[in-house]
Coordinates of C-alpha atoms and ligand atoms in Angstrom, one line a residue:
M118 CA 10.4 138.0 0.6
T119 CA 9.6 141.7 1.6
T120 CA 8.2 144.0 -1.0
T121 CA 8.9 147.4 1.1
N122 CA 11.6 149.6 0.0
K123 CA 14.2 149.9 2.6
T124 CA 16.2 153.0 2.2
V125 CA 19.6 154.2 3.6
P126 CA 19.5 156.8 6.6
A127 CA 19.6 160.4 5.2
N128 CA 22.2 162.8 6.4
R129 CA 24.6 160.6 8.6
V130 CA 27.9 161.8 9.2
F131 CA 30.9 159.8 9.9
S132 CA 34.7 160.8 10.3
G133 CA 37.8 159.5 11.7
M134 CA 41.2 160.6 12.9
Q135 CA 44.1 158.6 13.8
P136 CA 45.7 158.7 17.4
T137 CA 49.2 159.2 16.4
G138 CA 51.3 162.4 17.5
S139 CA 49.5 165.5 18.7
L140 CA 46.9 167.2 16.9
H141 CA 48.0 170.2 14.6
L142 CA 46.5 173.1 13.1
G143 CA 45.8 171.2 9.9
N144 CA 43.8 168.7 11.7
Y145 CA 41.9 171.5 13.5
L146 CA 41.2 173.7 10.4
G147 CA 40.9 170.8 7.9
A148 CA 38.8 168.6 10.0
M149 CA 37.8 169.2 13.5
I150 CA 36.0 172.6 13.1
N151 CA 33.8 171.2 10.3
W152 CA 33.0 168.1 12.7
I153 CA 32.1 170.4 15.4
A154 CA 29.7 172.7 13.3
M155 CA 28.1 169.5 11.7
Q156 CA 26.9 168.2 15.1
E157 CA 24.3 170.9 15.2
S158 CA 22.6 169.9 12.1
H159 CA 23.4 166.1 11.6
E160 CA 23.5 162.9 13.3
C161 CA 27.3 162.4 13.7
I162 CA 29.5 159.8 14.3
Y163 CA 33.1 160.4 15.3
C164 CA 35.9 157.7 15.5
I165 CA 39.5 157.7 16.7
V166 CA 41.0 155.2 14.4
D167 CA 43.5 153.0 16.4
L168 CA 43.4 150.2 14.0
H169 CA 44.6 152.7 11.1
A170 CA 47.4 153.8 13.4
I171 CA 48.9 150.5 13.6
T172 CA 49.5 150.0 10.0
L173 CA 52.7 151.9 11.0
W174 CA 54.5 150.5 14.2
Q175 CA 53.3 152.3 17.3
D176 CA 54.7 152.2 20.7
P177 CA 52.0 150.6 22.8
A178 CA 52.0 152.7 25.6
E179 CA 52.3 156.0 23.5
L180 CA 49.4 154.5 21.5
R181 CA 47.1 154.3 24.8
Q182 CA 48.1 157.7 25.7
S183 CA 47.4 159.1 22.2
I184 CA 44.0 157.6 22.0
R185 CA 43.1 159.4 25.2
K186 CA 44.8 162.6 24.1
V187 CA 42.8 162.8 20.8
T188 CA 39.6 162.0 22.6
A189 CA 40.4 165.0 25.0
A190 CA 41.3 167.2 22.1
Y191 CA 37.8 166.6 20.4
I192 CA 36.0 167.2 23.5
A193 CA 38.2 170.4 24.3
S194 CA 37.6 171.7 20.9
G195 CA 33.6 171.6 21.3
L196 CA 32.9 168.2 20.3
D197 CA 29.9 167.1 22.6
P198 CA 29.6 163.4 23.3
K199 CA 25.9 163.7 24.2
K200 CA 25.2 165.2 20.9
S201 CA 27.5 163.0 18.7
I202 CA 28.8 159.5 19.1
L203 CA 32.5 159.6 19.9
F204 CA 34.5 156.4 20.2
N205 CA 37.5 154.3 19.5
Q206 CA 37.5 152.0 16.5
S207 CA 38.8 148.8 17.9
Q208 CA 36.3 148.6 20.5
V209 CA 33.5 148.0 17.7
P210 CA 34.3 144.8 16.1
A211 CA 32.2 145.5 13.1
H212 CA 34.9 147.8 11.4
A213 CA 37.4 144.9 11.0
E214 CA 34.8 142.3 10.1
L215 CA 33.4 144.6 7.3
A216 CA 37.0 145.5 6.3
W217 CA 37.7 141.7 5.6
V218 CA 34.6 141.5 3.2
F219 CA 35.7 144.7 1.7
N220 CA 39.2 143.1 1.1
C221 CA 37.3 140.7 -1.1
V222 CA 35.2 143.4 -2.9
A223 CA 38.2 145.8 -3.5
R224 CA 40.6 145.1 -6.6
L225 CA 44.4 145.3 -6.4
G226 CA 44.2 147.7 -9.3
W227 CA 42.4 150.2 -7.3
L228 CA 44.6 150.1 -4.1
D229 CA 47.6 150.4 -6.5
R230 CA 46.5 153.9 -7.2
M231 CA 46.4 155.2 -3.9
T232 CA 48.8 158.2 -3.4
Q233 CA 49.0 158.0 0.5
F234 CA 50.3 154.3 0.3
K235 CA 53.1 155.4 -1.9
D236 CA 53.8 158.5 0.4
K237 CA 53.8 156.4 3.6
A238 CA 55.3 153.4 2.2
G239 CA 58.3 155.3 0.9
K240 CA 60.9 153.8 -1.5
D241 CA 60.9 150.2 -0.4
K242 CA 57.3 149.2 -0.6
Q243 CA 58.2 145.6 0.0
R244 CA 58.7 146.4 3.7
A245 CA 55.5 148.3 4.3
S246 CA 52.8 146.3 6.2
V247 CA 50.0 144.7 4.4
G248 CA 47.7 146.8 6.7
L249 CA 49.2 149.8 5.1
Y250 CA 48.1 148.6 1.7
V251 CA 44.7 147.8 2.7
Y252 CA 44.1 150.8 4.9
P253 CA 41.6 152.3 2.4
N254 CA 39.3 149.2 2.7
L255 CA 39.5 149.6 6.4
M256 CA 38.3 153.3 6.0
A257 CA 35.5 152.3 3.7
A258 CA 34.4 149.8 6.4
D259 CA 34.5 152.6 9.0
I260 CA 32.0 154.7 6.9
L261 CA 29.7 152.0 5.5
A262 CA 29.3 150.2 8.7
Y263 CA 27.1 153.1 9.7
R264 CA 25.9 153.5 6.2
A265 CA 27.0 157.2 6.6
T266 CA 26.1 159.6 3.8
H267 CA 28.6 162.5 4.4
V268 CA 32.1 162.4 5.5
P269 CA 33.9 165.6 6.6
V270 CA 37.7 165.4 5.8
G271 CA 40.7 167.4 4.5
E272 CA 41.5 167.6 0.8
D273 CA 44.2 164.6 1.2
Q274 CA 41.4 162.1 2.0
K275 CA 39.4 162.8 -1.3
Q276 CA 40.8 159.8 -3.0
H277 CA 40.1 157.4 -0.4
L278 CA 36.4 158.4 -0.4
E279 CA 36.4 157.8 -4.1
L280 CA 37.6 154.3 -3.4
T281 CA 34.8 154.0 -0.7
R282 CA 32.2 155.0 -3.3
D283 CA 33.8 152.3 -5.6
I284 CA 33.6 149.7 -3.0
A285 CA 29.8 150.4 -2.3
Q286 CA 28.9 150.4 -5.9
K287 CA 30.6 147.2 -6.6
F288 CA 29.1 145.7 -3.5
N289 CA 25.9 146.8 -4.3
S290 CA 25.9 145.4 -7.8
D291 CA 27.9 142.3 -7.1
Y292 CA 25.1 141.4 -4.6
S293 CA 22.2 143.0 -6.2
D294 CA 20.0 140.1 -5.9
G295 CA 20.5 139.3 -2.4
I296 CA 20.2 143.0 -1.5
A297 CA 16.9 143.4 -3.3
A298 CA 15.5 140.2 -1.6
L299 CA 16.2 142.1 1.7
G300 CA 13.9 144.8 0.3
Y301 CA 16.5 147.4 -0.7
N302 CA 15.7 148.7 -4.1
D303 CA 18.4 151.3 -4.4
G304 CA 21.4 149.5 -3.1
F305 CA 22.4 148.3 0.4
F306 CA 25.3 150.9 0.8
P307 CA 25.0 154.7 0.1
L308 CA 27.7 156.3 -1.9
P309 CA 29.1 158.8 0.7
E310 CA 29.7 162.3 -0.2
P311 CA 33.1 164.0 0.9
V312 CA 32.5 167.3 2.7
I313 CA 35.6 169.2 2.0
Q314 CA 34.7 172.8 3.1
G315 CA 36.3 175.8 4.8
A316 CA 39.5 177.9 4.3
G317 CA 41.5 175.3 6.1
T318 CA 41.3 172.2 3.9
R319 CA 45.0 172.2 3.0
V320 CA 47.1 173.7 5.7
M321 CA 50.7 173.5 4.7
S322 CA 54.0 173.3 6.5
L323 CA 55.4 176.5 8.1
R324 CA 58.7 175.5 6.9
D325 CA 57.9 174.6 3.2
G326 CA 54.7 176.0 1.6
T327 CA 54.5 173.2 -0.9
K328 CA 54.3 170.4 1.7
K329 CA 51.3 169.5 3.9
M330 CA 51.3 170.2 7.5
S331 CA 51.8 166.8 9.0
K332 CA 52.3 164.8 12.2
S333 CA 55.1 162.9 10.6
D334 CA 57.2 165.9 9.6
P335 CA 60.4 165.6 11.6
S336 CA 60.7 169.4 12.1
E337 CA 58.7 170.6 14.9
L338 CA 58.9 174.2 13.6
S339 CA 56.8 172.9 10.5
R340 CA 53.6 172.6 12.5
I341 CA 51.6 174.2 15.3
N342 CA 50.2 171.6 17.9
I343 CA 47.0 172.3 19.4
S344 CA 48.6 171.8 22.9
D345 CA 51.4 174.1 22.1
D346 CA 51.7 177.0 24.6
A347 CA 51.7 180.8 23.6
D348 CA 55.4 181.2 23.4
T349 CA 55.8 178.3 21.2
I350 CA 53.2 179.2 18.9
A351 CA 54.5 182.8 18.6
K352 CA 58.1 181.4 17.9
K353 CA 56.8 179.0 15.3
I354 CA 54.9 181.8 13.4
R355 CA 57.8 184.2 13.8
K356 CA 60.2 181.6 12.3
A357 CA 57.8 180.6 9.4
K358 CA 59.4 180.5 6.1
T359 CA 58.3 183.5 3.8
D360 CA 59.6 185.0 0.5
P361 CA 61.6 188.1 0.0
G362 CA 58.4 190.3 -1.3
D363 CA 55.9 192.2 0.5
L364 CA 52.4 190.8 0.9
P365 CA 50.2 191.4 -2.4
S366 CA 47.0 193.6 -2.2
E367 CA 45.1 191.0 -4.4
V368 CA 44.5 187.3 -4.2
A369 CA 46.0 186.9 -7.7
G370 CA 49.3 188.0 -6.2
L371 CA 49.7 185.1 -4.0
D372 CA 50.0 182.8 -7.1
G373 CA 53.2 181.1 -7.2
R374 CA 54.1 182.2 -3.4
P375 CA 53.3 179.1 -1.5
E376 CA 54.4 180.6 1.8
A377 CA 52.4 183.8 1.7
Q378 CA 49.4 181.7 0.5
N379 CA 49.6 179.5 3.5
L380 CA 50.0 182.1 6.1
V381 CA 47.1 184.3 4.6
G382 CA 45.2 181.0 4.4
I383 CA 45.6 180.2 7.9
F384 CA 44.7 183.7 9.1
A385 CA 41.6 183.4 6.9
A386 CA 40.5 180.1 8.3
L387 CA 41.1 181.1 12.0
S388 CA 39.4 184.6 11.7
Q389 CA 36.6 183.2 9.4
Q390 CA 37.3 186.0 6.9
S391 CA 38.0 185.8 3.2
H392 CA 41.7 186.1 1.7
D393 CA 40.4 189.3 0.2
D394 CA 39.7 190.5 3.7
I395 CA 43.0 189.7 5.0
L396 CA 44.9 191.1 2.0
K397 CA 43.0 194.4 2.4
D398 CA 44.4 194.7 5.9
F399 CA 48.1 193.4 5.2
G400 CA 48.6 194.0 1.5
G401 CA 51.7 196.0 0.6
G402 CA 53.1 195.4 4.0
Q403 CA 55.8 193.2 5.5
F404 CA 55.3 189.8 6.6
S405 CA 56.3 190.6 10.2
K406 CA 53.0 192.6 10.6
L407 CA 50.9 189.6 9.4
K408 CA 52.9 187.2 11.5
K409 CA 52.5 189.2 14.8
E410 CA 48.8 189.4 14.4
L411 CA 48.6 185.7 13.3
A412 CA 50.2 184.7 16.5
E413 CA 48.0 186.6 18.6
L414 CA 44.9 185.0 16.8
A415 CA 46.3 181.6 17.0
V416 CA 47.0 181.9 20.8
E417 CA 43.7 183.3 21.3
K418 CA 42.0 180.4 19.4
L419 CA 44.1 177.6 20.7
A420 CA 45.1 178.5 24.3
P421 CA 41.8 177.8 25.7
I422 CA 41.7 174.3 23.9
A423 CA 45.1 173.5 25.4
T424 CA 44.0 174.4 28.9
E425 CA 40.8 172.4 28.6
I426 CA 42.9 169.2 27.1
A427 CA 45.0 169.2 30.3
K428 CA 42.1 169.4 32.6
L429 CA 40.4 166.4 30.7
E430 CA 43.6 164.3 30.7
A431 CA 44.0 164.6 34.3
D432 CA 41.1 162.3 34.5
P433 CA 41.8 159.2 32.3
A434 CA 39.0 157.0 33.8
E435 CA 36.4 159.7 32.6
I436 CA 37.8 159.6 29.1
D437 CA 37.7 155.7 29.1
R438 CA 33.9 156.0 30.3
V439 CA 33.1 158.5 27.5
L440 CA 34.9 156.2 24.9
A441 CA 33.0 153.0 26.3
D442 CA 29.5 154.6 26.2
G443 CA 30.3 155.8 22.7
A444 CA 31.3 152.4 21.5
C445 CA 28.2 150.9 22.9
R446 CA 26.2 153.4 20.9
A447 CA 28.1 152.6 17.9
R448 CA 27.9 148.9 18.0
E449 CA 24.0 149.3 18.2
I450 CA 24.1 150.9 14.7
A451 CA 26.8 148.9 13.2
A452 CA 25.9 145.3 14.4
P453 CA 22.7 145.2 12.3
T454 CA 24.7 146.3 9.0
I455 CA 27.0 143.5 9.6
D456 CA 24.1 141.0 10.3
Q457 CA 22.7 141.9 6.9
V458 CA 26.0 141.9 5.1
K459 CA 26.5 138.2 6.2
D460 CA 23.0 137.5 5.0
I461 CA 23.7 139.0 1.6
V462 CA 27.1 137.6 1.1
G463 CA 26.0 134.0 2.1
L464 CA 27.7 133.8 5.4
L465 CA 26.1 132.0 8.4
R466 CA 25.4 134.2 11.6
S467 CA 25.2 133.0 14.9
Ligands
LIG39 P1 45.3 162.6 9.9 O1 46.1 163.4 11.1 O2 46.1 162.2 8.8 O3 44.6 161.3 10.9 O4 44.1 163.4 9.6 C1 42.9 163.7 10.2 C2 42.1 164.7 9.6 O5 42.6 166.0 9.4 C3 41.6 164.3 8.0 O6 40.4 164.6 7.6 C4 42.7 165.2 7.2 O7 42.2 165.6 6.1 C5 42.9 166.4 8.1 N1 44.2 167.0 7.9 C6 45.4 166.4 8.0 N2 46.5 167.3 7.8 C7 45.8 168.3 7.1 C8 46.4 169.5 6.6 N3 47.8 169.8 6.8 N4 45.5 170.3 6.2 C9 44.2 170.2 6.3 N5 43.6 169.0 6.7 C10 44.4 168.1 7.3
LIG40 N1 42.4 158.1 6.6 C1 41.9 159.1 7.5 C2 43.2 160.2 7.6 O1 44.3 159.8 7.6 C3 41.3 158.8 8.7 C4 40.4 158.0 8.7 C5 40.0 156.6 9.0 C6 38.9 158.4 8.1 N2 38.8 156.2 8.7 C7 37.9 157.1 8.2 C8 38.5 159.6 7.9 C9 36.8 157.3 7.9 C10 37.1 159.6 7.3 C11 36.2 158.6 7.7 O2 43.0 161.2 7.8

């Protein structure tokens, strides 16, 4: 038995994004720009979560394409695979292995409370996949396989992060003796913190300011995709739903006006200004002026990314090489975690 106190790594960032559909402005403002900023100050691990994607049926050829497309979108947006680890979940077996252990730690009652399952399963939950139900356990495994401490996500993932903390805590307490015997006096898994920051943590649909902008919305007009061309972006913003009033001059005047709130919020996030600043410029005026300038701003920010994505997608072998290299580096960190989990739980390892 060792007496030294082993500690968890400080400040390790992990986040993931599903490779389904094309990435939209909500993904970009809610998640991606934070991920990119954090790579300057933290050790970062970013994952394309294909095992999560198949909790809903995916066309296999499209899924393969989407994995490469999302990888390209990350790199095009400024994620540097030399600074951060960028990889694909199914290429690192530790995720699925740890998820099984967590299936045995998490309680049915905890999963029953997950609102994302209720949203995605729809009315007939008997027909939902079992994978969709245990989705949050796999997400906990993604994060904890690296014993990550910080998880940048959009507002909608907060509940899943709370579950991750509950799983870490229960594992630490259920196996406290074995964990202490390995030399960890403060628990084996850290309790990871969600990092929900920036003006764009909840970007809403352009067709309905009370609904989240989402890949699964049947209306293309509801979202701006990162790869939309300038005309498409301008058209979607022009057609965005508004209300009959003028824009207010004070932030309080946005209350109860979800569409106005959303457009001002998107403007604020893209221009890195406050809501107040935006309303100083546009308050008292019509939506059309705000929309015109917002379209120009969105095109200015997104068009170079779209061009870069197209360039990267022309060389899929290079994307695969980046992912293979990322998986190799990820495995080196995750494999010792799994070995220790096996020791702690009482499983034999080869
Ligand atoms: P997903 O597309 O569901 O895999 O989400 C990937 C990341 O984007 C997560 O961190 C989400 O929280 C974030 N995200 C997705 N939709 C939005 C949205 N409408 N507003 C802000 N963040 C979002
Ligand atoms: N569930 C997240 C989403 O839909 C994606 C995800 C999977 C994730 N594993 C993760 C996010 C680990 C952060 C950390 O957006």
